[in-house]
Structures are given as structure tokens and as C-alpha cells.
Amino acid sequence: MCGIVGYIGTQPAYDILLQGLRRLEYRGYDSAGVALMKDDGSLNVYKATGKVANLELTASGKDTDGSIGIAHTRWATHGEPTDINAHPHLSQSGDIALVHNGTIENYAVLREALTQHGYTFKSETDTEVLVQLIEYIKEKNHCYLFDAVREALKQVEGAYAIAVIERGNPSRLIAARKSSPLVIGIGEGETFIASDATPIVGFTDKVIYLKDNEIAIVEQGKPLQIKSLNSNKPSSINIQKLQLSVAQLEKGGYDAFMLKEIFEQPNTLTDCIRGRIVDGGSRVVLSGVVENAEKFRYANRIIIVACGTSWHAALIGKRLIQEMCQLPVEVEYASEFRYGCPIITPRDIVVAISQSGETADTLAAIQLAKEKGAFVYGICNVVGASIPRNTDSGTYIHVGPEIGVASTKAFTGQVTVLTLLALCAGQIRGTVSTDTVRKIGRALINMPKTIKEVLKLNEPIKDLSRIFTYSHNFLYLGRGYNYPTALEGALKLKEISYIHAEGYPAAEMKHGPIALIDNEMPTVIIAPSDSLYDKIVSNVQQVKSRGGSVIAIVNKGNDSMNELADYCLQIPEVPECLTPIVSSIPLQLLAYYIAVNKGKDVDRPRNLAKSVTVE
Ligand code: M6R
């Protein structure tokens, strides 16, 4: 959460920083701020509560000169979203400006100690404590900013990615990270700092992913220096090529990123499976699995850790792996796993799923699993993020940048990769037949076409959404492979329309939730013609006989459901294990249009951030 950007070079910093903030806004939009230093060393700071657009209004007509600056978009942790709590924070003298993503866990102790030394605080944030601590150390030790930052960071517990500038020194910027991401972009005579690579795209394709406990000195006209927090020896600099384009970061004519990302799914799934299904569909090659064939062959158990939508994908992965690999699978919320005294043995494989690759709880779960000797496999979207860099092996889902806070194309990409993983590992273990692989492999190859068919439901779903815009509660039911789809459909609706929604295994409904059903509570039932279809028909009947209205997702040609359900959305038939990919798309569209009808900011739902980098 929180996005930080920094620039030092020859161009006006303000425009670059603002554009960077707009691209990082998915990380938080409680407030935004910028600190700019002019060539004469004077510093201007502007802040505004709310979105980056408010910052632009605040800074409009003011002095925004300077070719060095730092900027921040905030997801509030310590202190309410106010102008005062917005970053950049300044030290007591006003000489040092700092932006921060992360959480300083021992901030209260540090604040108390600094107060004893005469420091006063304007904000309630943990970040202000850090900038004051830097100034305190700098004055006490009569040292340079770099040494003071380094010393201060040694005293800090928690997570941080920071960028710091100092009044009077318009040619130097200091950046550092621990457990929060930070990318450095190397341009021609200019350097960029950002929480992820998106603000850098279009300026340079040369990037460096700072490692934990590294600190960078970015000096205009001099080569970049990176050191470890505990040593003066320069660290090696690994410049990587960025594979992102500006077009991928824009809405491309859609009203919202979420809608664009829903409609991208035929293409993203093409990218996701590219080169991974061979021999006419009858063999799956996932390099991370093949290269570690022995691990998968002799594994005792797989534990999947994830959060949110990725956790829903994990539940589908559990069924897939159990079915194809005959291997027990447990699925854990990363946040529960890490504190649940997990029993992990070296023959366990821990699979971590994360779109962003930066989710704090998932990262911590990986760390724990590694300490206990497990082989850790990551399934991520963002290339070069912390999770892929901290796992033993893994697979990228390759669905391109997902900017809408509500995850859509990442979910279908994750389920696709989990299907490939289950098939590939099943082949290695000899637990899946070639016929099964061929059937599913071919259906996956055909999936982009199938999804194009599903997307034809866009207009009917838009119409349907109007009927339910003002419902206060929703129930989502599914069975088997589609119980997690029901959870995912409910999460989509909750997070962008703020309507209370619950996902339930359909058969469990009669053990409690059925009491909620009345004519004001719509129920969405995912009912493809699979092995559990007859059972789910009974669930539809149970809802109807209590006066509830039913929206049913059924297969094409299933007209008999029209007799029972109030509204039917027909989707193409695919093998049972692939039904979540197909049936989740109408649910994404339904949530999207209901939120739009309610006038909500779909891409930036209240209180949420795209990647949850704090506990
Ligand atoms: O980046 P991750 O996949 O690790 O993120 C996990 C969740 O924070 C994320 O899926 C969240 O639930 C989404 N907003 C759901 O749409």
C-alpha cells in the first residue's frame, strides 16, 4: 500500500512525478503529496487529501519548478487521511523531506525518545518519526544525509521503502527498502525511483530492483551507488530490461481499468498458456515444475498460501491438484498460516499465489516455509516482484498489469496456471491420463474463443444489473469447483459496490443462510451442467420456494433452468475443472455494472489498495 515516486534529472520533475502517482494510485488514494527542489536548493511541498487529482488542484498556479522531487500516494495506516498526515513529511527544521511506503512498528518508542530530545510532531504518522530521527542523527553525529538515513534505518523495526531529499542539495536523492518494494529506473542523465515499475515505463526500460536492506545514493551526473545497510562495500548492480509498454498502462477507450481488464481476458489467457501446452494439447510443460520434477514426484503434500482473490484461486487449485496429482492439498490464508504454528516438512511444497507479488502476509508465509525447509513455488503476475524473487521456483501468469483494484484477469490467469501445474505435476507423478490432459489442454487452447463468447453477455448483464442495483444483500452459491467461484463473485460485488454479499457452498445454504432468503435477497447460483448439476437444481428450488429471486449461470442450451430461475445467463460448456474460468466472468461483469449504476469509483474502491504490503 502507498505508492512512492522519485525523480532526479534534467526535466521538470513535477509532471513526471504526477504521472507516476497517477499510475501508482491503485496502491492507495487517501491523500497525495509532492516535494520539489529547485536548482537553488529551495523546497516546495504540496499535499492534498484524496486522490491525485486533488493534489493537482492544490498545486495548480503554484511554484512547481525543480528537476528533483519525491511524491507519494497514501493508503492510511497511522493517522486519518488528512493533509497533515499526507506525505512527504518534513523534519523539524523543514530541511529533510521523506516519502515512505510501509510501517514503522517501533514508531511509538522512537517518537517518545525524540520528544525527550525536543522534537515536536505535526502528524500522527509513523513516517514523520523516521524523518525526525534522520535529522536528529544527522545533527548529533554531524554527518551526511546518507549516513544519517542509514543509521536511522538500523534503529527502525518494520517495513519501508523510502525516498529522501534534503533542502540545499538539489543533486542527491537517497532511497532504501526493507520488505516494501522499490524499483530504480536508469535513464539518460536521469534516474527514477518508484514502488513498482509502472511510473518508469515510457522513460527507460532499464531497471534495478532494490533488495531488502539496500540503500541507494542517486546523484545527478554520477553513477548510481547501492550499499547494504550494514556495509560500506558497494553492492553489485543488476540492471534488468523492463517488458512493459505505456499502452498496457492505459484504459484504451474503456470507462474503467476493471472493464478493460475483464475484456482483455481472451488475450491474457492466450499469453498465459503460450508455449505451455504442447503436442496438440496432450502434454503440459510448465518449466518451474519440470525443472523440479523430483520435488513434485516425491512430495507428500502441497500447502497453498494466498490472500483475497488469490486465495479463491487457491481453493480451485486444491481440487485440481488433488484430482490430477492424487496429492493432499491444504489451502491457508497466508495471514493465518504464518501465526498458526504450521507443521511443514521438507517433503512439503508450499505454493504462494499473489497477483502483485508484494502481499506482506504471503511474503511472510514464504519466509516461514523456507525456514522450515519446504520447497516454495510462486504463482505471480508482476515480473520481478518480491515473491518471485523469494521463492525457489515458480510460474508467472503473464496477464499484464492489473490496475483495477478488483482482481479479474489475474484470477482467471491464476486458475489457468494452477490447471497447468496440476496437469504437469500429474504427468510427472503418473496420476493423470493423456486423454484427460488432451481434453483439458485443448479446452484451454480454445479458452480465448470461449471467453469471447462469454463476453457477448456484456449487454444482457448490463440490463440485468439495473434490476439489482439497490439490493442490500446478495447470496452467491456454487458447488464443487464453483464454490470458490461463488466466493469470488461475492468478493467482487462487495469490494466495488459496497453491497453485502456472501459466497456459500450451495448445499450448506440449508444449514443457516437459507434463513436470510426473502424476496429482497437475490441469489446468484453457478450451475453449469457438471457432475453436481442435479444437486444444485434442488438448491435453486429451495431458494425459489422461499420467495427469493435467482440469477443462474448455466450452460448454453440449458433452457430448462428458465422454468425455475428468474434470470439465466448461458455460458459455453467446458470441462468441469475449467468452469470457474468461464463462470467467473459474468460475475465480474455483474459486479462492475452494479457498482457503475451506483456511481462508485470502480477502479478505486473506498478503503482498499491494490497490493496489501502491510499486515
Ligand atoms: O496481490 P495479491 O494477489 O497477493 O493480493 C491479494 C488480495 O489483496 C487481492 O486479491 C484482493 O483481495 C483483491 N482486491 C480482490 O479483488
XYZ file of C-alpha atoms and ligand atoms in Angstrom:
631
model
C 0.000 0.000 0.000
C 1.083 3.567 -0.656
C 2.992 4.423 -3.776
C 6.192 6.413 -3.879
C 7.929 8.071 -6.805
C 11.171 9.991 -7.035
C 12.910 11.758 -9.891
C 16.284 13.374 -10.374
C 17.422 14.567 -13.775
C 17.145 17.475 -16.162
C 13.406 17.536 -16.932
C 10.766 19.303 -14.816
C 10.184 16.771 -12.023
C 6.591 17.762 -11.235
C 4.957 16.370 -14.405
C 6.907 13.144 -14.184
C 6.053 12.681 -10.508
C 2.360 13.423 -11.057
C 2.128 10.966 -13.915
C 3.915 8.411 -11.731
C 1.444 8.991 -8.914
C -1.488 8.503 -11.265
C -0.043 5.144 -12.281
C 0.537 4.176 -8.664
C -2.820 5.387 -7.433
C -4.092 1.813 -7.304
C -1.843 1.405 -4.253
C -3.824 3.919 -2.218
C -5.636 7.186 -2.704
C -6.351 8.581 0.749
C -4.060 11.534 0.079
C -1.216 12.562 -2.186
C 1.759 14.886 -1.939
C 4.905 16.062 -3.635
C 8.161 17.750 -2.577
C 10.105 19.568 -5.290
C 13.539 21.096 -5.038
C 14.619 23.943 -7.271
C 18.145 24.387 -8.589
C 18.814 26.949 -5.853
C 18.095 24.244 -3.260
C 14.762 25.645 -2.057
C 11.996 23.160 -1.340
C 8.257 23.348 -2.116
C 5.835 20.833 -0.664
C 2.187 20.390 -1.698
C -0.264 17.910 -0.222
C -3.965 17.170 -0.551
C -6.430 14.764 0.970
C -8.000 12.332 -1.505
C -6.932 11.425 -4.988
C -4.009 12.674 -7.053
C -6.419 14.956 -8.947
C -6.879 16.926 -5.701
C -3.130 17.374 -5.415
C -3.056 18.769 -8.942
C -5.717 21.302 -7.958
C -3.800 22.254 -4.818
C -0.534 22.750 -6.697
C -2.136 24.488 -9.641
C -0.740 28.003 -10.148
C 1.960 27.450 -7.519
C 5.700 27.137 -7.967
C 6.326 23.595 -9.170
C 9.795 24.166 -10.605
C 12.653 21.812 -9.956
C 14.246 18.804 -11.529
C 14.433 16.733 -8.371
C 11.480 15.633 -6.304
C 9.683 12.909 -4.402
C 5.969 12.130 -4.314
C 3.538 9.833 -2.556
C 0.023 8.459 -2.780
C -1.207 7.176 0.553
C -3.206 4.283 1.938
C -3.619 5.359 5.540
C -2.246 3.143 8.306
C -1.209 5.521 11.104
C -3.463 8.550 11.278
C -6.526 9.540 9.298
C -6.407 10.596 5.661
C -5.772 14.332 6.156
C -3.477 16.914 4.579
C -1.305 16.870 7.688
C -0.861 13.113 7.631
C -0.130 13.151 3.893
C 3.447 12.574 2.712
C 6.071 13.938 2.078
C 6.859 14.532 5.736
C 9.392 17.114 6.744
C 11.898 17.079 9.563
C 11.644 19.623 12.384
C 13.839 22.179 10.583
C 11.986 21.552 7.323
C 15.263 20.588 5.671
C 14.654 16.910 5.051
C 11.667 15.581 3.086
C 10.742 11.907 3.035
C 8.139 9.629 1.454
C 7.527 6.179 2.826
C 5.636 3.005 1.984
C 5.439 0.501 4.822
C 5.008 0.531 8.563
C 7.477 1.551 11.235
C 6.457 -0.809 14.006
C 8.520 0.756 16.817
C 7.458 4.295 15.931
C 5.860 4.944 19.328
C 9.107 4.241 21.211
C 11.124 6.325 18.753
C 8.620 9.153 18.911
C 8.785 9.184 22.694
C 12.605 9.304 22.625
C 12.631 12.112 20.053
C 10.080 14.063 22.076
C 12.505 13.881 25.019
C 15.107 15.468 22.722
C 12.770 18.375 21.996
C 11.220 17.191 18.726
C 7.568 18.009 18.141
C 5.282 16.233 15.713
C 2.655 17.662 13.425
C 1.153 14.408 12.172
C 0.054 11.103 13.673
C 2.132 9.093 11.225
C 4.957 6.635 11.781
C 6.716 8.257 8.809
C 7.203 11.617 10.489
C 9.054 9.791 13.256
C 11.523 8.420 10.712
C 12.277 11.771 9.099
C 12.762 13.375 12.529
C 15.038 10.535 13.563
C 17.163 11.097 10.450
C 17.505 14.778 11.292
C 18.277 14.033 14.928
C 21.070 11.620 13.951
C 22.408 13.971 11.306
C 22.725 16.826 13.780
C 24.017 14.699 16.618
C 26.675 12.951 14.514
C 27.433 15.917 12.211
C 27.196 13.506 9.304
C 25.925 13.486 5.733
C 22.328 12.685 4.903
C 23.269 9.228 3.605
C 24.935 8.232 6.901
C 22.055 9.622 8.911
C 19.482 7.721 6.821
C 21.474 4.544 7.170
C 21.863 4.912 10.926
C 18.164 5.732 11.351
C 17.118 2.684 9.338
C 19.192 0.481 11.617
C 17.022 1.671 14.508
C 13.758 1.054 12.703
C 11.674 -2.104 13.030
C 9.126 -2.873 10.349
C 8.838 -2.391 6.636
C 9.856 0.523 4.490
C 10.566 1.779 1.036
C 11.674 5.390 1.292
C 12.955 8.264 -0.805
C 14.613 11.223 0.882
C 15.824 14.617 -0.322
C 17.478 17.460 1.545
C 16.991 21.193 1.132
C 20.104 22.812 -0.342
C 21.232 19.645 -2.111
C 19.433 19.553 -5.461
C 21.600 16.850 -6.913
C 21.110 13.973 -4.482
C 18.339 11.576 -3.547
C 18.593 8.669 -1.120
C 16.372 5.595 -1.399
C 16.175 2.412 0.648
C 13.986 -0.616 1.157
C 13.142 -3.411 3.533
C 10.114 -5.635 2.898
C 8.426 -2.975 0.720
C 9.231 -2.856 -2.981
C 11.399 -0.241 -4.661
C 12.479 -0.060 -8.281
C 15.129 2.256 -9.714
C 14.911 3.268 -13.380
C 18.147 4.277 -15.101
C 17.569 6.791 -17.896
C 19.889 9.034 -19.918
C 21.036 11.593 -17.362
C 18.043 10.915 -15.154
C 17.017 8.414 -12.518
C 13.589 7.314 -11.355
C 12.531 5.723 -8.092
C 9.165 4.027 -7.710
C 7.194 1.459 -5.762
C 6.775 -0.535 -8.938
C 7.967 -0.153 -12.486
C 4.806 1.489 -13.860
C 5.884 5.142 -13.346
C 9.134 4.376 -15.134
C 7.535 2.907 -18.258
C 7.981 5.184 -21.258
C 11.116 6.830 -19.831
C 13.522 3.912 -19.695
C 13.443 0.146 -19.852
C 16.491 -0.285 -17.615
C 15.509 -1.102 -14.063
C 17.081 -2.295 -10.854
C 15.009 -3.989 -8.170
C 16.488 -2.865 -4.869
C 16.958 -5.741 -2.413
C 15.999 -5.792 1.231
C 18.353 -3.767 3.424
C 19.870 -1.954 0.474
C 20.276 1.781 0.286
C 20.865 3.716 -2.922
C 22.606 7.045 -3.404
C 21.318 8.665 -6.556
C 23.484 11.594 -7.512
C 22.975 13.682 -10.632
C 25.862 13.207 -13.043
C 27.409 10.347 -11.065
C 26.961 6.577 -11.312
C 24.343 5.064 -9.059
C 25.699 3.575 -5.836
C 23.963 0.844 -3.874
C 25.187 -0.277 -0.470
C 23.928 -2.645 2.136
C 22.647 -1.156 5.360
C 25.450 -2.819 7.262
C 28.435 -2.456 4.992
C 30.222 0.251 3.089
C 31.105 -2.128 0.282
C 29.164 -1.277 -2.895
C 26.565 -3.935 -3.770
C 26.512 -5.400 -7.262
C 24.079 -3.666 -9.578
C 21.860 -5.932 -11.654
C 20.170 -3.940 -14.422
C 17.157 -5.705 -15.901
C 15.106 -4.981 -19.000
C 11.557 -3.865 -18.384
C 8.936 -5.610 -20.519
C 6.047 -3.166 -20.075
C 4.574 -0.701 -22.549
C 2.697 2.553 -21.997
C -0.349 1.149 -23.839
C -0.626 -1.598 -21.230
C -0.990 1.054 -18.542
C -3.789 2.999 -20.195
C -7.539 2.434 -20.305
C -7.559 2.009 -24.092
C -11.011 3.531 -24.584
C -12.740 1.660 -21.745
C -14.514 3.573 -18.979
C -12.514 1.813 -16.293
C -9.432 -0.352 -15.959
C -11.591 -3.080 -14.461
C -13.763 -3.245 -17.580
C -10.700 -3.176 -19.820
C -9.163 -5.993 -17.802
C -12.353 -8.090 -17.986
C -12.387 -7.669 -21.760
C -8.678 -8.419 -22.056
C -9.175 -11.968 -20.811
C -9.198 -13.696 -24.216
C -5.757 -12.175 -24.848
C -4.377 -12.558 -21.352
C -5.207 -16.247 -21.307
C -3.532 -16.633 -24.696
C -0.389 -15.132 -23.137
C -0.811 -17.230 -20.028
C -0.820 -20.584 -21.851
C 1.645 -19.621 -24.608
C 4.245 -22.378 -25.086
C 2.945 -24.320 -22.120
C 0.568 -26.751 -23.841
C 2.345 -28.822 -26.487
C 1.856 -31.881 -28.709
C -1.603 -30.793 -29.851
C -2.806 -30.321 -26.299
C -1.693 -33.670 -24.947
C 1.296 -32.502 -22.883
C 1.733 -29.625 -20.469
C 5.172 -28.149 -19.859
C 5.482 -25.726 -17.000
C 9.206 -25.121 -16.739
C 9.171 -24.432 -12.976
C 7.536 -27.824 -12.406
C 9.571 -29.762 -14.975
C 12.855 -28.394 -13.619
C 11.841 -29.544 -10.158
C 10.237 -32.804 -11.240
C 11.691 -34.769 -8.320
C 10.150 -32.379 -5.802
C 6.719 -32.843 -7.341
C 7.158 -36.577 -7.835
C 8.018 -37.247 -4.212
C 6.043 -34.523 -2.467
C 3.918 -35.621 0.486
C 1.621 -32.662 0.441
C 1.068 -29.248 -1.103
C 0.103 -26.250 1.000
C -1.168 -23.229 -0.898
C -0.955 -19.821 0.792
C -2.596 -16.681 -0.542
C -4.954 -13.801 0.298
C -8.202 -12.461 -1.158
C -8.908 -13.388 -4.753
C -5.662 -15.341 -4.943
C -6.945 -17.450 -2.047
C -10.107 -18.203 -4.028
C -7.940 -19.325 -6.941
C -6.019 -21.472 -4.440
C -9.228 -23.280 -3.437
C -9.783 -24.192 -7.077
C -6.122 -25.224 -7.284
C -6.661 -27.592 -4.353
C -9.333 -29.535 -6.198
C -7.320 -29.522 -9.410
C -4.140 -30.826 -7.794
C -5.947 -33.411 -5.685
C -7.773 -34.677 -8.766
C -4.817 -34.699 -11.167
C -1.937 -35.481 -8.793
C -3.557 -37.643 -6.098
C -1.750 -35.482 -3.584
C -3.299 -33.913 -0.474
C -3.549 -30.138 -0.681
C -4.234 -27.645 2.081
C -5.195 -24.055 1.416
C -4.406 -21.412 4.005
C -4.894 -17.683 4.263
C -1.283 -16.505 4.393
C -2.126 -14.347 7.403
C -3.448 -17.346 9.361
C -0.781 -19.751 8.185
C 2.084 -17.650 9.479
C 0.685 -17.474 13.004
C -0.878 -20.935 13.081
C 2.203 -22.954 14.125
C 2.194 -24.736 10.749
C 3.720 -28.200 10.592
C 5.895 -28.173 7.490
C 8.308 -30.879 6.422
C 10.985 -30.836 3.713
C 8.732 -33.021 1.521
C 6.012 -30.395 1.533
C 5.699 -27.981 -1.338
C 4.376 -24.568 -0.393
C 2.755 -22.752 -3.302
C 2.322 -18.997 -2.827
C -0.174 -17.244 -5.108
C -0.151 -13.473 -5.490
C -1.033 -11.134 -8.337
C 1.187 -8.329 -7.071
C 3.915 -10.488 -5.597
C 4.158 -7.986 -2.758
C 1.430 -9.024 -0.305
C 3.043 -8.789 3.125
C 1.343 -11.823 4.676
C 2.104 -14.041 1.688
C 5.735 -12.944 1.738
C 5.976 -13.702 5.452
C 4.386 -17.136 4.907
C 7.002 -17.874 2.246
C 9.771 -16.887 4.623
C 8.408 -19.204 7.300
C 8.012 -22.102 4.861
C 11.605 -21.656 3.700
C 12.887 -21.580 7.260
C 11.113 -24.890 7.830
C 12.763 -26.421 4.805
C 9.860 -26.579 2.359
C 10.300 -26.106 -1.347
C 8.470 -22.865 -2.171
C 6.806 -22.270 -5.524
C 5.373 -18.881 -6.509
C 2.499 -18.093 -8.872
C 2.667 -14.375 -9.575
C 1.789 -11.774 -12.133
C 4.159 -8.858 -11.550
C 7.521 -9.782 -13.019
C 10.444 -9.151 -10.672
C 8.244 -8.571 -7.603
C 9.351 -9.699 -4.142
C 7.517 -13.051 -4.150
C 9.053 -14.389 -7.370
C 12.415 -13.222 -6.091
C 11.976 -15.025 -2.783
C 10.651 -18.381 -3.947
C 12.642 -21.435 -5.064
C 10.839 -21.619 -8.381
C 7.559 -20.593 -9.907
C 5.389 -19.537 -12.807
C 4.273 -16.124 -13.972
C 0.665 -15.873 -15.057
C 1.632 -13.270 -17.699
C -1.701 -11.438 -17.815
C -0.111 -7.962 -17.967
C -0.514 -5.151 -15.467
C -3.737 -5.369 -13.476
C -4.595 -1.861 -12.374
C -8.239 -2.087 -11.261
C -8.215 -2.817 -7.542
C -10.733 -5.609 -8.044
C -8.828 -8.536 -9.449
C -10.309 -10.050 -12.628
C -7.856 -11.185 -15.274
C -5.364 -12.203 -12.592
C -7.946 -14.604 -11.134
C -8.546 -16.367 -14.443
C -4.785 -16.379 -15.073
C -4.123 -17.920 -11.666
C -6.730 -20.639 -12.206
C -5.249 -21.332 -15.636
C -1.730 -21.688 -14.244
C -2.995 -23.882 -11.416
C -4.650 -26.102 -14.022
C -1.374 -26.321 -15.932
C 0.526 -27.037 -12.728
C -1.880 -29.806 -11.754
C -1.648 -31.383 -15.216
C 2.124 -31.053 -15.481
C 2.758 -32.432 -11.992
C 0.137 -35.136 -12.618
C 2.044 -36.233 -15.724
C 5.276 -36.373 -13.722
C 3.595 -38.409 -10.973
C 1.795 -40.634 -13.468
C -1.566 -39.818 -11.937
C -3.297 -38.238 -14.901
C -4.105 -39.892 -18.197
C -3.038 -38.478 -21.549
C -6.712 -38.395 -22.542
C -7.527 -36.143 -19.611
C -4.579 -33.877 -20.358
C -5.606 -33.695 -24.015
C -9.229 -32.899 -23.196
C -8.328 -30.122 -20.770
C -5.322 -28.943 -22.804
C -7.448 -28.490 -25.914
C -10.161 -26.722 -23.964
C -7.515 -24.360 -22.597
C -6.165 -23.699 -26.091
C -9.733 -22.895 -27.076
C -10.343 -20.797 -23.954
C -9.708 -17.373 -25.560
C -12.520 -18.126 -28.066
C -14.745 -19.437 -25.281
C -14.239 -16.259 -23.284
C -15.064 -14.109 -26.300
C -18.408 -15.950 -26.351
C -18.941 -15.272 -22.649
C -18.192 -11.579 -23.136
C -21.185 -11.365 -25.501
C -23.211 -11.402 -22.266
C -21.985 -7.876 -21.563
C -25.175 -6.111 -22.682
C -27.624 -8.590 -21.088
C -25.671 -8.327 -17.831
C -25.692 -4.536 -18.015
C -29.516 -4.695 -18.290
C -29.769 -7.236 -15.511
C -27.603 -5.137 -13.210
C -30.203 -2.344 -13.211
C -32.734 -4.640 -11.544
C -30.387 -5.316 -8.630
C -28.566 -2.032 -8.164
C -30.409 -1.210 -4.960
C -30.368 -4.655 -3.351
C -28.740 -4.552 0.066
C -27.632 -8.175 0.270
C -26.665 -10.887 -2.167
C -26.043 -14.592 -1.779
C -23.705 -16.439 -4.172
C -23.927 -20.227 -4.291
C -21.812 -22.788 -6.075
C -20.689 -26.365 -5.593
C -17.522 -28.304 -6.226
C -15.207 -26.348 -8.481
C -17.604 -23.422 -8.368
C -17.882 -22.945 -4.632
C -14.716 -20.757 -4.818
C -16.259 -19.006 -7.839
C -19.214 -18.095 -5.615
C -16.804 -16.671 -3.028
C -15.048 -14.703 -5.741
C -18.314 -13.357 -7.198
C -19.376 -12.161 -3.749
C -15.999 -10.521 -3.108
C -16.160 -8.652 -6.431
C -19.583 -7.242 -5.590
C -18.607 -6.266 -2.028
C -15.417 -4.509 -2.864
C -16.643 -2.251 -5.647
C -20.368 -1.716 -4.977
C -20.276 -1.929 -1.138
C -23.253 -4.300 -1.202
C -23.070 -7.017 1.406
C -22.608 -10.357 -0.337
C -21.846 -13.847 0.892
C -20.491 -16.787 -1.016
C -21.518 -20.220 0.192
C -21.237 -23.849 -0.846
C -24.754 -24.357 -2.198
C -25.530 -27.397 -0.056
C -24.519 -25.560 3.110
C -27.236 -22.986 2.498
C -29.812 -25.039 4.359
C -27.567 -25.103 7.427
C -28.069 -21.404 8.098
C -28.048 -18.841 5.262
C -31.429 -20.039 3.993
C -32.921 -18.058 6.887
C -31.836 -14.865 5.114
C -33.751 -15.582 1.934
C -36.753 -13.435 1.156
C -37.965 -11.520 -1.865
C -35.389 -8.793 -1.282
C -32.352 -11.047 -1.313
C -31.164 -12.113 -4.761
C -29.202 -15.344 -5.042
C -26.659 -15.924 -7.789
C -26.295 -19.638 -8.439
C -23.492 -21.057 -10.531
C -24.987 -24.139 -12.123
C -23.000 -25.496 -15.072
C -24.049 -28.925 -16.345
C -21.418 -30.762 -14.334
C -21.394 -33.755 -12.010
C -23.228 -31.788 -9.310
C -25.828 -30.158 -11.544
C -28.828 -32.175 -10.277
C -27.946 -31.277 -6.713
C -27.715 -27.595 -7.465
C -31.120 -27.662 -9.158
C -32.533 -28.649 -5.753
C -30.775 -25.648 -4.231
C -32.400 -23.370 -6.805
C -35.780 -24.863 -5.896
C -35.122 -24.296 -2.202
C -34.421 -20.604 -2.803
C -37.431 -20.170 -5.081
C -39.834 -21.814 -2.683
C -38.864 -19.207 -0.080
C -39.624 -16.265 -2.337
C -36.020 -15.467 -3.302
C -35.080 -14.396 -6.814
C -32.430 -16.416 -8.610
C -29.873 -15.444 -11.215
C -28.498 -18.692 -12.597
C -25.301 -19.167 -14.562
C -25.953 -22.214 -16.729
C -24.551 -23.839 -19.829
C -25.663 -22.938 -23.332
C -28.707 -24.923 -24.336
C -29.889 -25.473 -20.783
C -33.319 -23.944 -21.286
C -34.953 -25.973 -18.556
C -33.455 -23.670 -15.932
C -35.563 -20.849 -17.418
C -38.567 -22.542 -15.798
C -37.000 -22.294 -12.376
C -34.688 -19.311 -12.136
C -35.745 -15.697 -12.618
C -32.794 -14.854 -14.852
C -30.438 -17.177 -16.690
C -27.041 -16.366 -18.159
C -25.859 -19.049 -20.551
C -22.151 -19.771 -20.871
C -20.321 -22.238 -23.151
C -19.677 -25.732 -21.846
C -16.092 -26.611 -20.872
C -14.548 -29.498 -18.886
C -15.711 -29.349 -15.278
C -12.379 -28.201 -13.834
C -12.351 -25.196 -16.180
C -15.850 -23.983 -15.337
C -14.586 -21.416 -12.764
C -12.683 -19.574 -15.511
C -15.798 -19.277 -17.636
C -18.394 -18.725 -14.909
C -16.410 -16.062 -13.062
C -16.631 -13.655 -16.000
C -20.412 -12.946 -15.834
C -19.922 -12.373 -12.092
C -17.166 -9.847 -12.777
C -19.432 -8.010 -15.218
C -22.424 -8.085 -12.869
C -20.378 -6.586 -10.023
C -18.906 -3.999 -12.369
C -22.249 -2.748 -13.709
C -23.963 -2.695 -10.327
C -21.113 -0.540 -8.985
C -21.256 1.746 -12.015
C -25.043 2.111 -11.621
C -24.428 3.159 -8.029
C -21.944 5.785 -9.189
C -18.976 4.161 -7.465
C -15.358 4.639 -8.466
C -14.865 1.076 -9.661
C -11.094 1.197 -10.059
C -10.520 2.863 -6.718
C -12.997 1.448 -4.220
C -13.030 3.068 -0.801
C -10.614 1.842 1.853
C -8.888 -0.598 -0.492
C -5.466 -0.727 -2.078
C -4.302 -2.980 -4.856
C -1.420 -4.556 -3.038
C -1.560 -5.028 0.691
C 2.029 -4.526 1.750
C 1.242 -4.134 5.448
C -0.032 -6.704 7.943
O -1.571 -9.279 -4.971
P -2.266 -10.405 -4.277
O -2.852 -11.383 -5.197
O -1.386 -11.071 -3.245
O -3.450 -9.708 -3.497
C -4.297 -10.437 -2.653
C -5.536 -9.648 -2.317
O -5.190 -8.472 -1.657
C -6.349 -9.310 -3.559
O -6.682 -10.447 -4.284
C -7.644 -8.570 -3.160
O -8.480 -9.416 -2.451
C -8.316 -8.007 -4.413
N -8.710 -6.663 -4.196
C -9.513 -8.782 -4.801
O -10.170 -8.243 -5.900
